[in-house]
Amino acid sequence: MIRIEQVSKTFGQGKNSVVALAPLDQFIGEGEFIAIVGPSGCGKSTLLRIVAGLETATEGRITLGTSQLKRPVGFVFQDAVLLPWKTVAGNIRFPLDTSGVPRKVGDRKVEELVELVGLQGFENALPKQLSGGMKQRTAIARALADDPAILLMDEPFSAVDLMTREGLNDELLRIWQATGKTILLVTHSVEEAAYLGTKVMVMSARPGRLRKTYDVALPSPRTEETKTSADYLDLVGELKHMMRDADR
Amino acid sequence: MFLRSLLGLAGFVALWGAAVPVFNIPSYLLPGPIEVFDRICFLFERAELAGHIQVTVLEIFWGFLLGTFTGIVSAIVFARIPVLLRIFTPLILLLQTVPKIAIAPLLLLWLGLGLAPKVVLVAIVSYFPVMTAMLSGLRYIDKSFTDLAGVLRLTPWQRFWHVELPSALPGLFAGATVASTLAMTAAVIGELMGANKGMGFMLATGQENADTATVIGMVILLAFLGWAFFSMLEYLRKRMEDRFS
Ligand SMILES: Nc1ncnc2c1ncn2[C@@H]1O[C@H](COP(=O)(O)OP(=O)(O)OP(=O)(O)O)[C@@H](O)[C@H]1O
Ligand SMILES: [Mg+2]
């Protein structure tokens, strides 16, 4: 559960200050999958960073309902942020190694995750030897490593080709269904948002603010058929319309 | 790779050996490689050259260790407490800009002719490149790594050991490599100015006696020493990199 109450963020002071986020309210229930869309610079990353505790809100309050107090969220950054001196396996197991998980347990977990994101054979590769999409998949595996109840993803698939991307979307849905994680995912694609989300938050820029939160009433589980259903296409159309509107 | 560099070395020695008789160069100007080699062997047998090498190696070893250690530790402290950096910068810069040759006599006056003044001199010259490299490595950490550390709620110690230190490592080793050449120079300068042991002392004696073969022999041995020093740093760097992968 995540409760966002009147959260706003202003960077800088006085004349040079930038309102990145106007006061925003949103309640996110346990196990919801929230997709966030909006034009560049509307404060999507800022919102995620505040939820993660990387940025403090200028005003307002965030309440995280999770028992994982030490490490409440997993985060997939907009640009993978892999440690360049660590291998794929080393990066994936980093959260485990820094929370005292025994090596043996970690090894097994890493093996599982590598398979999950389809990086078999690249366990010992260094980040500089990976493509953008492979880096991103490594980052996703790392975020899943210590099984956080809340998963924050900032455009996790932006560097992945369409085919892989659709595969990863389905994989993500599967993980979500299997684990009941609460997921916040930022994307530039309204199609992706409608396909993945139980709710879609549409934001607009200057100042960054929440325009509207859509409830997605598509049946679960989502499949290829979902993408051709009238409800889905209607929602995509409406989201696009809202986005264009929001841009103005 | 190793073989090819050995080939280059052999070529150079052959050229040197050929040039001496061909151009009729007198031996007091440039003795041939065989003569130099003989001289080195002679010095090992009769003049305790091994002991002299040991003295120089010890000076470099302890001085480099001391300088590197204080450099790393003070960089960590400076990165944590920037006020200290501002307080100490003028002093460190002063110590760095003054020609080391000018400090050497002072150290000899204070600490005598033994190991101590050379160790201190080596430490002083090693300190600066290591400290600055480590400091900039620690200060200009990729901001996204800080975010990662924040999300994972790393403790300050974990942050240092798993993120800051490995990001600073390449710079640190570049600094240490610079320091290693300075360290060798400083040890020899210290010995040239006042010593009764060491390779610099042998150099000085060779010069006084117009003994060109000894001087060249020492230069060659110092080159080998520098090469060994460099290889050791490279080895250490690889080990550290493996440690963090
Ligand atoms: N550390 C910062 N200092 C000053 N301004 C910032 C900072 N971080 C973000 N901003 C500003 O806040 C606004 C929102 O930025 P944010 O990164 O949240 O946008 P975004 O919606 O994620 O954009 P994109 O889709 O391009 O990633 C922007 O105008 C940006 O310039
Ligand atoms: Mg962003």
Coordinates of C-alpha atoms and ligand atoms in Angstrom, one line a residue:
Chain A
M1 CA 0.0 0.0 0.0
I2 CA 1.2 3.5 -0.9
R3 CA -0.5 6.6 0.3
I4 CA 0.5 9.8 -1.4
E5 CA -1.0 12.9 0.2
Q6 CA -0.6 16.4 -1.1
V7 CA 3.0 15.6 -2.2
S8 CA 4.8 18.3 -4.1
K9 CA 8.4 19.0 -5.1
T10 CA 10.1 22.2 -5.8
F11 CA 13.8 22.2 -6.9
G12 CA 16.0 25.2 -6.0
Q13 CA 15.0 28.4 -4.4
G14 CA 13.6 31.8 -5.3
K15 CA 13.9 32.9 -8.9
N16 CA 15.6 29.7 -10.1
S17 CA 13.1 27.4 -8.5
V18 CA 11.4 24.7 -10.6
V19 CA 8.1 23.2 -9.6
A20 CA 8.7 19.6 -10.6
L21 CA 5.5 18.4 -9.0
A22 CA 2.4 20.2 -8.0
P23 CA 0.5 18.8 -5.0
L24 CA -0.5 15.3 -5.8
D25 CA -2.9 12.7 -4.1
Q26 CA -3.0 9.1 -5.0
F27 CA -3.9 6.0 -3.0
I28 CA -2.3 2.8 -4.3
G29 CA -3.6 -0.5 -2.9
E30 CA -1.7 -3.6 -2.1
G31 CA -0.9 -5.5 -5.2
E32 CA -1.9 -2.8 -7.7
F33 CA -0.1 -2.3 -10.9
I34 CA 0.1 1.5 -11.6
A35 CA 1.3 2.7 -14.9
I36 CA 2.3 6.4 -15.1
V37 CA 2.4 8.2 -18.4
G38 CA 3.0 11.8 -19.3
P39 CA 5.2 14.1 -21.4
S40 CA 8.9 14.5 -20.7
G41 CA 9.6 16.7 -17.7
C42 CA 6.2 16.2 -16.0
G43 CA 7.8 14.8 -12.8
K44 CA 7.3 11.1 -13.3
S45 CA 10.9 10.3 -12.2
T46 CA 10.6 12.8 -9.4
L47 CA 7.4 11.1 -8.1
L48 CA 9.1 7.7 -8.1
R49 CA 12.2 9.0 -6.4
I50 CA 10.1 10.6 -3.7
V51 CA 8.3 7.3 -3.1
A52 CA 11.7 5.5 -3.0
G53 CA 13.0 8.0 -0.4
L54 CA 15.7 9.3 -2.7
E55 CA 14.2 12.7 -2.8
T56 CA 12.3 14.4 0.1
A57 CA 8.9 15.9 -0.8
T58 CA 8.9 19.7 -0.4
E59 CA 5.4 19.3 1.1
G60 CA 3.0 16.4 1.8
R61 CA 3.4 12.9 3.0
I62 CA 4.1 9.5 1.7
T63 CA 3.1 6.4 3.7
L64 CA 4.4 3.0 2.6
G65 CA 2.5 0.1 4.0
T66 CA 5.2 -2.6 4.0
S67 CA 6.8 -4.7 6.6
Q68 CA 10.1 -4.6 4.7
L69 CA 11.4 -1.6 6.7
K70 CA 15.1 -2.0 6.0
R71 CA 14.7 -2.0 2.2
P72 CA 11.1 -1.1 1.4
V73 CA 11.3 -0.8 -2.4
G74 CA 13.0 -2.2 -5.4
F75 CA 14.0 0.4 -8.1
V76 CA 14.7 0.0 -11.8
F77 CA 16.3 3.2 -12.9
Q78 CA 15.7 5.0 -16.2
D79 CA 19.3 4.2 -17.2
A80 CA 20.2 0.8 -15.7
V81 CA 22.8 2.0 -13.3
L82 CA 24.9 -1.2 -13.2
L83 CA 28.2 -1.2 -11.3
P84 CA 30.7 -1.4 -14.2
W85 CA 33.2 -3.5 -12.2
K86 CA 30.7 -6.2 -11.4
T87 CA 29.6 -9.0 -13.8
V88 CA 25.9 -9.5 -14.6
A89 CA 25.7 -12.1 -11.8
G90 CA 27.6 -9.8 -9.5
N91 CA 25.2 -6.9 -10.2
I92 CA 22.1 -9.1 -9.8
R93 CA 23.3 -10.5 -6.4
F94 CA 24.4 -7.1 -5.1
P95 CA 21.2 -6.5 -3.0
L96 CA 21.6 -10.0 -1.6
D97 CA 25.3 -9.7 -0.8
T98 CA 24.6 -6.4 1.0
S99 CA 21.9 -7.8 3.2
G100 CA 23.7 -10.8 4.5
V101 CA 22.1 -13.5 2.4
P102 CA 24.3 -16.6 2.4
R103 CA 26.3 -17.2 -0.8
K104 CA 24.7 -20.5 -1.6
V105 CA 21.2 -19.1 -1.3
G106 CA 22.3 -16.1 -3.4
D107 CA 23.8 -18.3 -6.1
R108 CA 20.5 -20.2 -6.5
K109 CA 18.5 -16.9 -6.6
V110 CA 20.8 -15.4 -9.2
E111 CA 20.5 -18.5 -11.4
E112 CA 16.7 -18.2 -11.2
L113 CA 16.7 -14.5 -12.0
V114 CA 19.1 -14.9 -14.9
E115 CA 16.8 -17.4 -16.5
L116 CA 13.8 -15.2 -15.8
V117 CA 15.2 -12.2 -17.7
G118 CA 16.8 -14.5 -20.4
L119 CA 20.4 -13.7 -19.8
Q120 CA 21.7 -17.3 -19.7
G121 CA 25.3 -17.4 -20.8
F122 CA 26.0 -13.8 -19.9
E123 CA 26.4 -14.3 -16.2
N124 CA 30.1 -13.4 -16.3
A125 CA 29.9 -10.6 -18.8
L126 CA 30.7 -7.1 -17.7
P127 CA 28.1 -4.3 -18.3
K128 CA 30.3 -2.7 -21.0
Q129 CA 29.9 -6.0 -23.0
L130 CA 26.1 -5.8 -22.9
S131 CA 23.5 -4.1 -25.2
G132 CA 21.2 -1.5 -23.7
G133 CA 18.4 -4.0 -23.4
M134 CA 20.5 -6.6 -21.7
K135 CA 21.7 -4.0 -19.2
Q136 CA 18.1 -3.1 -18.5
R137 CA 17.2 -6.7 -18.0
T138 CA 20.1 -7.1 -15.6
A139 CA 18.8 -4.1 -13.7
I140 CA 15.3 -5.6 -13.5
A141 CA 16.7 -8.9 -12.2
R142 CA 18.6 -7.0 -9.6
A143 CA 15.5 -5.1 -8.5
L144 CA 13.7 -8.4 -8.1
A145 CA 16.6 -10.1 -6.2
D146 CA 15.6 -9.5 -2.7
D147 CA 11.9 -9.8 -3.4
P148 CA 10.6 -6.3 -2.5
A149 CA 6.9 -5.8 -1.9
I150 CA 7.0 -2.6 -3.8
L151 CA 8.7 -2.3 -7.2
L152 CA 9.3 1.1 -8.8
M153 CA 10.3 1.0 -12.5
D154 CA 11.3 4.1 -14.4
E155 CA 10.9 3.4 -18.1
P156 CA 12.5 0.0 -17.7
F157 CA 12.0 -1.1 -21.3
S158 CA 12.9 2.1 -23.1
A159 CA 16.2 0.6 -24.4
V160 CA 14.6 -2.7 -25.5
D161 CA 13.4 -3.6 -29.0
L162 CA 9.7 -4.1 -29.5
M163 CA 9.7 -7.9 -29.6
T164 CA 11.7 -8.3 -26.4
R165 CA 9.7 -5.6 -24.8
E166 CA 6.4 -7.4 -25.3
G167 CA 8.0 -10.5 -23.9
L168 CA 9.3 -8.7 -20.9
N169 CA 5.9 -7.1 -20.4
D170 CA 4.3 -10.5 -20.2
E171 CA 7.1 -11.7 -17.9
L172 CA 6.5 -8.7 -15.7
L173 CA 2.7 -9.4 -15.6
R174 CA 3.5 -13.0 -14.7
I175 CA 5.8 -12.0 -11.9
W176 CA 3.3 -9.5 -10.6
Q177 CA 0.5 -12.1 -10.6
A178 CA 2.6 -14.7 -9.0
T179 CA 4.0 -12.5 -6.2
G180 CA 1.3 -9.9 -5.6
K181 CA 3.9 -7.1 -5.7
T182 CA 2.7 -3.5 -5.8
I183 CA 4.3 -2.0 -9.0
L184 CA 4.6 1.6 -10.2
L185 CA 5.9 1.7 -13.7
V186 CA 6.7 4.8 -15.8
T187 CA 6.4 4.5 -19.5
H188 CA 6.1 6.7 -22.6
S189 CA 3.9 4.2 -24.3
V190 CA 0.2 4.5 -23.6
E191 CA -0.3 1.1 -25.2
E192 CA 2.0 -0.4 -22.6
A193 CA 0.3 1.5 -19.8
A194 CA -3.1 0.2 -20.8
Y195 CA -1.9 -3.3 -21.2
L196 CA 0.0 -3.6 -17.9
G197 CA -1.8 -1.3 -15.5
T198 CA -4.7 -1.8 -13.1
K199 CA -4.7 1.9 -13.0
V200 CA -3.1 4.5 -15.4
M201 CA -2.0 7.9 -14.0
V202 CA -1.8 10.5 -16.7
M203 CA 0.4 13.5 -15.8
S204 CA 1.0 16.8 -17.5
A205 CA 4.0 19.2 -17.5
R206 CA 4.7 22.8 -16.4
P207 CA 4.1 22.4 -13.6
G208 CA 4.2 18.6 -13.4
R209 CA 0.8 17.4 -12.0
L210 CA -1.6 14.5 -12.1
R211 CA -4.3 15.0 -14.7
K212 CA -6.4 12.0 -14.2
T213 CA -6.2 8.4 -12.9
Y214 CA -7.9 5.8 -15.0
D215 CA -9.1 2.5 -13.7
V216 CA -8.4 -0.1 -16.2
A217 CA -11.3 -2.5 -16.4
L218 CA -9.7 -5.1 -18.8
P219 CA -10.0 -8.7 -17.8
S220 CA -7.1 -10.5 -16.2
P221 CA -4.8 -12.1 -17.1
R222 CA -3.9 -9.9 -20.1
T223 CA -3.1 -11.7 -23.3
E224 CA -2.6 -11.0 -27.0
E225 CA -6.4 -10.9 -27.3
T226 CA -6.5 -8.0 -24.9
K227 CA -4.6 -5.9 -27.4
T228 CA -7.3 -6.4 -30.0
S229 CA -10.3 -6.0 -27.6
A230 CA -12.5 -3.0 -28.1
D231 CA -12.2 -1.9 -24.4
Y232 CA -8.4 -1.9 -24.7
L233 CA -8.4 0.2 -28.0
D234 CA -10.9 2.6 -26.5
L235 CA -8.7 3.1 -23.4
V236 CA -5.6 3.6 -25.6
G237 CA -7.5 6.2 -27.6
E238 CA -8.7 8.0 -24.6
L239 CA -5.3 8.0 -23.0
K240 CA -3.8 9.4 -26.2
H241 CA -6.4 12.1 -26.3
M242 CA -5.7 13.0 -22.7
M243 CA -2.0 13.1 -23.3
R244 CA -2.3 15.4 -26.2
D245 CA -4.6 17.6 -24.2
A246 CA -2.2 17.5 -21.3
D247 CA 0.6 18.6 -23.5
R248 CA -1.0 21.9 -24.1
Chain B
M1 CA 53.5 -9.9 -25.8
F2 CA 56.2 -10.6 -23.2
L3 CA 58.4 -12.3 -25.9
R4 CA 58.0 -9.4 -28.2
S5 CA 59.1 -6.8 -25.7
L6 CA 62.1 -9.1 -24.8
L7 CA 62.9 -9.1 -28.5
G8 CA 63.0 -5.3 -28.6
L9 CA 65.3 -5.3 -25.6
A10 CA 67.6 -7.8 -27.2
G11 CA 67.7 -5.7 -30.3
F12 CA 68.7 -2.6 -28.3
V13 CA 71.5 -4.5 -26.5
A14 CA 72.8 -5.9 -29.8
L15 CA 72.8 -2.4 -31.4
W16 CA 74.7 -1.1 -28.3
G17 CA 77.2 -3.9 -28.4
A18 CA 77.8 -3.4 -32.1
A19 CA 78.1 0.4 -31.9
V20 CA 80.9 0.4 -29.4
P21 CA 83.6 -1.3 -31.6
V22 CA 82.2 0.0 -34.9
F23 CA 82.4 3.7 -33.9
N24 CA 85.5 3.0 -31.8
I25 CA 83.9 4.6 -28.7
P26 CA 86.4 4.6 -25.7
S27 CA 85.3 2.5 -22.8
Y28 CA 85.3 5.5 -20.3
L29 CA 82.6 7.1 -22.4
L30 CA 80.5 4.0 -23.2
P31 CA 81.5 0.5 -22.2
G32 CA 79.9 -2.3 -24.1
P33 CA 77.1 -4.5 -22.7
I34 CA 79.5 -7.3 -21.8
E35 CA 81.8 -5.0 -19.9
V36 CA 78.8 -3.6 -18.0
F37 CA 77.5 -7.1 -17.3
D38 CA 80.9 -8.2 -16.0
R39 CA 81.0 -5.1 -13.8
I40 CA 77.6 -5.9 -12.3
C41 CA 78.7 -9.4 -11.6
F42 CA 81.9 -8.1 -10.0
L43 CA 80.0 -5.7 -7.8
F44 CA 77.7 -8.5 -6.7
E45 CA 80.7 -10.6 -5.7
R46 CA 83.1 -8.0 -4.3
A47 CA 81.1 -4.9 -3.3
E48 CA 77.9 -6.4 -1.7
L49 CA 75.8 -5.0 -4.5
A50 CA 72.9 -7.1 -3.2
G51 CA 73.0 -5.3 0.1
H52 CA 72.9 -1.9 -1.7
I53 CA 70.0 -3.0 -3.8
Q54 CA 68.2 -4.2 -0.7
V55 CA 68.7 -0.8 1.0
T56 CA 67.2 1.0 -2.0
V57 CA 64.3 -1.4 -2.3
L58 CA 63.5 -1.0 1.4
E59 CA 63.6 2.8 1.2
I60 CA 61.2 2.7 -1.8
F61 CA 59.0 0.0 -0.2
W62 CA 58.5 1.7 3.2
G63 CA 58.4 5.2 1.7
F64 CA 55.8 4.2 -0.9
L65 CA 53.8 2.3 1.6
L66 CA 53.8 5.2 4.0
G67 CA 53.0 7.8 1.3
T68 CA 50.2 5.7 -0.3
F69 CA 48.7 4.8 3.0
T70 CA 48.6 8.3 4.3
G71 CA 47.4 9.5 0.9
I72 CA 44.5 7.0 0.9
V73 CA 43.5 7.6 4.5
S74 CA 43.7 11.4 4.3
A75 CA 41.7 11.4 1.0
I76 CA 38.9 9.4 2.7
V77 CA 39.0 11.8 5.6
F78 CA 39.0 14.9 3.3
A79 CA 36.1 13.4 1.3
R80 CA 34.1 13.0 4.5
I81 CA 35.0 16.4 6.1
P82 CA 35.6 19.0 3.3
V83 CA 36.5 21.7 5.9
L84 CA 39.7 19.8 6.7
L85 CA 40.6 19.8 3.0
R86 CA 40.3 23.5 2.9
I87 CA 42.5 23.9 5.9
F88 CA 45.2 21.5 4.7
T89 CA 45.2 22.4 1.0
P90 CA 47.8 25.3 1.3
L91 CA 50.1 23.1 3.3
I92 CA 49.9 20.2 1.0
L93 CA 50.3 22.4 -2.1
L94 CA 53.4 24.0 -0.6
L95 CA 54.9 20.7 0.2
Q96 CA 54.1 19.6 -3.3
T97 CA 55.3 22.6 -5.3
V98 CA 58.7 23.0 -3.5
P99 CA 61.3 21.1 -5.5
K100 CA 61.9 17.7 -3.7
I101 CA 65.7 18.1 -4.2
A102 CA 65.4 21.2 -2.0
I103 CA 63.8 19.2 0.8
A104 CA 66.4 16.4 0.6
P105 CA 69.3 18.2 2.3
L106 CA 67.0 19.3 5.1
L107 CA 65.8 15.8 5.7
L108 CA 69.4 14.6 5.7
L109 CA 70.3 17.2 8.3
W110 CA 67.5 16.2 10.5
L111 CA 67.4 12.5 10.1
G112 CA 71.0 11.5 9.3
L113 CA 72.4 9.4 6.5
G114 CA 70.4 6.2 7.1
L115 CA 67.1 4.9 5.8
A116 CA 64.9 7.5 7.6
P117 CA 65.4 10.6 5.4
K118 CA 65.0 8.6 2.2
V119 CA 61.9 6.9 3.4
V120 CA 60.4 10.2 4.4
L121 CA 61.3 11.8 1.0
V122 CA 59.8 8.9 -0.9
A123 CA 56.7 9.1 1.2
I124 CA 56.4 12.8 0.5
V125 CA 56.6 12.4 -3.3
S126 CA 54.3 9.4 -3.3
Y127 CA 51.7 11.1 -1.1
F128 CA 50.4 13.8 -3.5
P129 CA 49.4 11.8 -6.6
V130 CA 47.8 9.1 -4.6
M131 CA 45.9 11.5 -2.4
T132 CA 44.5 13.6 -5.3
A133 CA 43.6 10.5 -7.4
M134 CA 41.8 8.9 -4.5
L135 CA 40.1 12.2 -3.5
S136 CA 38.7 12.9 -6.9
G137 CA 37.6 9.3 -7.2
L138 CA 35.6 9.6 -4.0
R139 CA 34.2 13.1 -4.7
Y140 CA 33.1 12.6 -8.3
I141 CA 31.2 9.4 -7.7
D142 CA 28.5 8.9 -10.4
K143 CA 25.3 10.3 -8.8
S144 CA 23.3 7.4 -10.0
F145 CA 25.5 5.1 -7.9
T146 CA 24.5 7.2 -4.9
D147 CA 20.9 6.6 -5.8
L148 CA 21.5 2.9 -6.0
A149 CA 23.1 3.0 -2.6
G150 CA 20.1 4.9 -1.3
V151 CA 17.6 2.5 -2.6
L152 CA 19.5 -0.4 -1.2
R153 CA 19.8 1.5 2.1
L154 CA 23.5 0.7 2.3
T155 CA 25.3 1.5 5.5
P156 CA 28.1 4.1 5.3
W157 CA 30.6 1.3 5.5
Q158 CA 28.9 -0.8 2.7
R159 CA 28.7 2.4 0.6
F160 CA 32.4 2.9 1.0
W161 CA 33.4 -0.7 0.4
H162 CA 31.0 -1.7 -2.3
V163 CA 30.5 1.6 -4.2
E164 CA 33.0 4.3 -3.5
L165 CA 36.2 2.3 -3.2
P166 CA 35.7 0.3 -6.4
S167 CA 34.8 3.4 -8.4
A168 CA 37.9 5.2 -7.1
L169 CA 40.1 2.2 -7.8
P170 CA 41.1 2.9 -11.4
G171 CA 42.1 6.5 -10.6
L172 CA 43.8 5.3 -7.4
F173 CA 46.0 2.9 -9.4
A174 CA 46.8 5.6 -12.0
G175 CA 47.9 7.8 -9.1
A176 CA 49.9 5.0 -7.6
T177 CA 51.7 4.4 -10.9
V178 CA 52.7 8.0 -11.1
A179 CA 53.8 7.8 -7.5
S180 CA 55.9 4.7 -8.1
T181 CA 58.2 6.5 -10.7
L182 CA 58.5 9.5 -8.4
A183 CA 59.3 7.2 -5.5
M184 CA 62.2 5.6 -7.3
T185 CA 63.6 9.0 -8.3
A186 CA 63.2 10.3 -4.8
A187 CA 65.1 7.3 -3.3
V188 CA 68.0 7.7 -5.7
I189 CA 68.1 11.5 -5.2
G190 CA 68.2 11.0 -1.4
E191 CA 71.1 8.5 -1.7
L192 CA 73.0 10.7 -4.2
M193 CA 72.9 13.6 -1.7
G194 CA 74.1 11.7 1.3
A195 CA 74.3 8.0 2.0
N196 CA 76.8 5.2 2.6
K197 CA 74.6 2.5 1.2
G198 CA 72.2 2.1 -1.7
M199 CA 72.1 2.2 -5.5
G200 CA 72.3 6.0 -5.5
F201 CA 75.4 5.7 -3.4
M202 CA 76.9 3.3 -5.9
L203 CA 76.0 5.8 -8.7
A204 CA 77.7 8.6 -6.8
T205 CA 80.8 6.5 -6.2
G206 CA 80.9 5.4 -9.9
Q207 CA 80.7 9.0 -10.9
E208 CA 83.6 10.1 -8.6
N209 CA 85.8 7.3 -9.9
A210 CA 84.8 8.0 -13.6
D211 CA 83.6 4.4 -13.6
T212 CA 81.2 4.6 -16.4
A213 CA 80.4 0.8 -16.4
T214 CA 79.2 1.0 -12.8
V215 CA 77.0 4.0 -13.5
I216 CA 75.4 2.4 -16.5
G217 CA 75.1 -0.9 -14.6
M218 CA 73.2 1.0 -11.9
V219 CA 70.9 2.7 -14.4
I220 CA 70.1 -0.6 -15.9
L221 CA 69.4 -2.2 -12.5
L222 CA 67.2 0.7 -11.6
A223 CA 65.2 0.3 -14.8
F224 CA 64.6 -3.3 -14.0
L225 CA 63.6 -2.4 -10.5
G226 CA 61.1 0.1 -11.9
W227 CA 59.7 -2.4 -14.2
A228 CA 59.3 -4.9 -11.4
F229 CA 57.6 -2.2 -9.3
F230 CA 55.2 -1.5 -12.1
S231 CA 54.4 -5.1 -12.7
M232 CA 53.7 -5.6 -9.0
L233 CA 51.2 -2.7 -9.1
E234 CA 49.5 -4.1 -12.2
Y235 CA 49.2 -7.5 -10.5
L236 CA 47.7 -5.8 -7.4
R237 CA 45.3 -3.9 -9.6
K238 CA 44.0 -7.1 -11.3
R239 CA 43.6 -8.8 -8.0
M240 CA 41.6 -5.9 -6.6
E241 CA 39.4 -5.8 -9.7
D242 CA 38.7 -9.5 -9.4
R243 CA 37.9 -9.0 -5.7
F244 CA 35.2 -6.6 -6.6
S245 CA 33.6 -8.3 -9.5
Ligands
LIG1 N1 17.8 17.5 -9.2 C1 17.1 18.4 -9.9 N2 17.3 19.7 -9.8 C2 16.6 20.6 -10.4 N3 15.6 20.3 -11.2 C3 15.2 19.0 -11.4 C4 16.0 18.0 -10.7 N4 15.4 16.8 -11.0 C5 14.4 17.1 -11.9 N5 14.3 18.4 -12.1 C6 13.2 19.1 -12.9 O1 12.0 18.6 -12.5 C7 11.2 18.4 -13.6 C8 10.6 17.0 -13.6 O2 11.7 16.1 -13.9 P1 11.5 14.5 -14.0 O3 12.9 13.9 -14.2 O4 10.8 14.1 -12.8 O5 10.7 14.4 -15.3 P2 10.2 13.1 -16.1 O6 8.7 13.2 -16.1 O7 10.8 11.9 -15.5 O8 10.8 13.3 -17.5 P3 11.3 12.2 -18.6 O9 10.1 11.6 -19.2 O10 12.1 13.0 -19.6 O11 12.2 11.2 -17.8 C9 12.0 18.8 -14.8 O12 11.6 20.1 -15.2 C10 13.4 18.8 -14.3 O13 14.1 19.8 -15.0
MG2 MG 12.2 10.4 -16.0

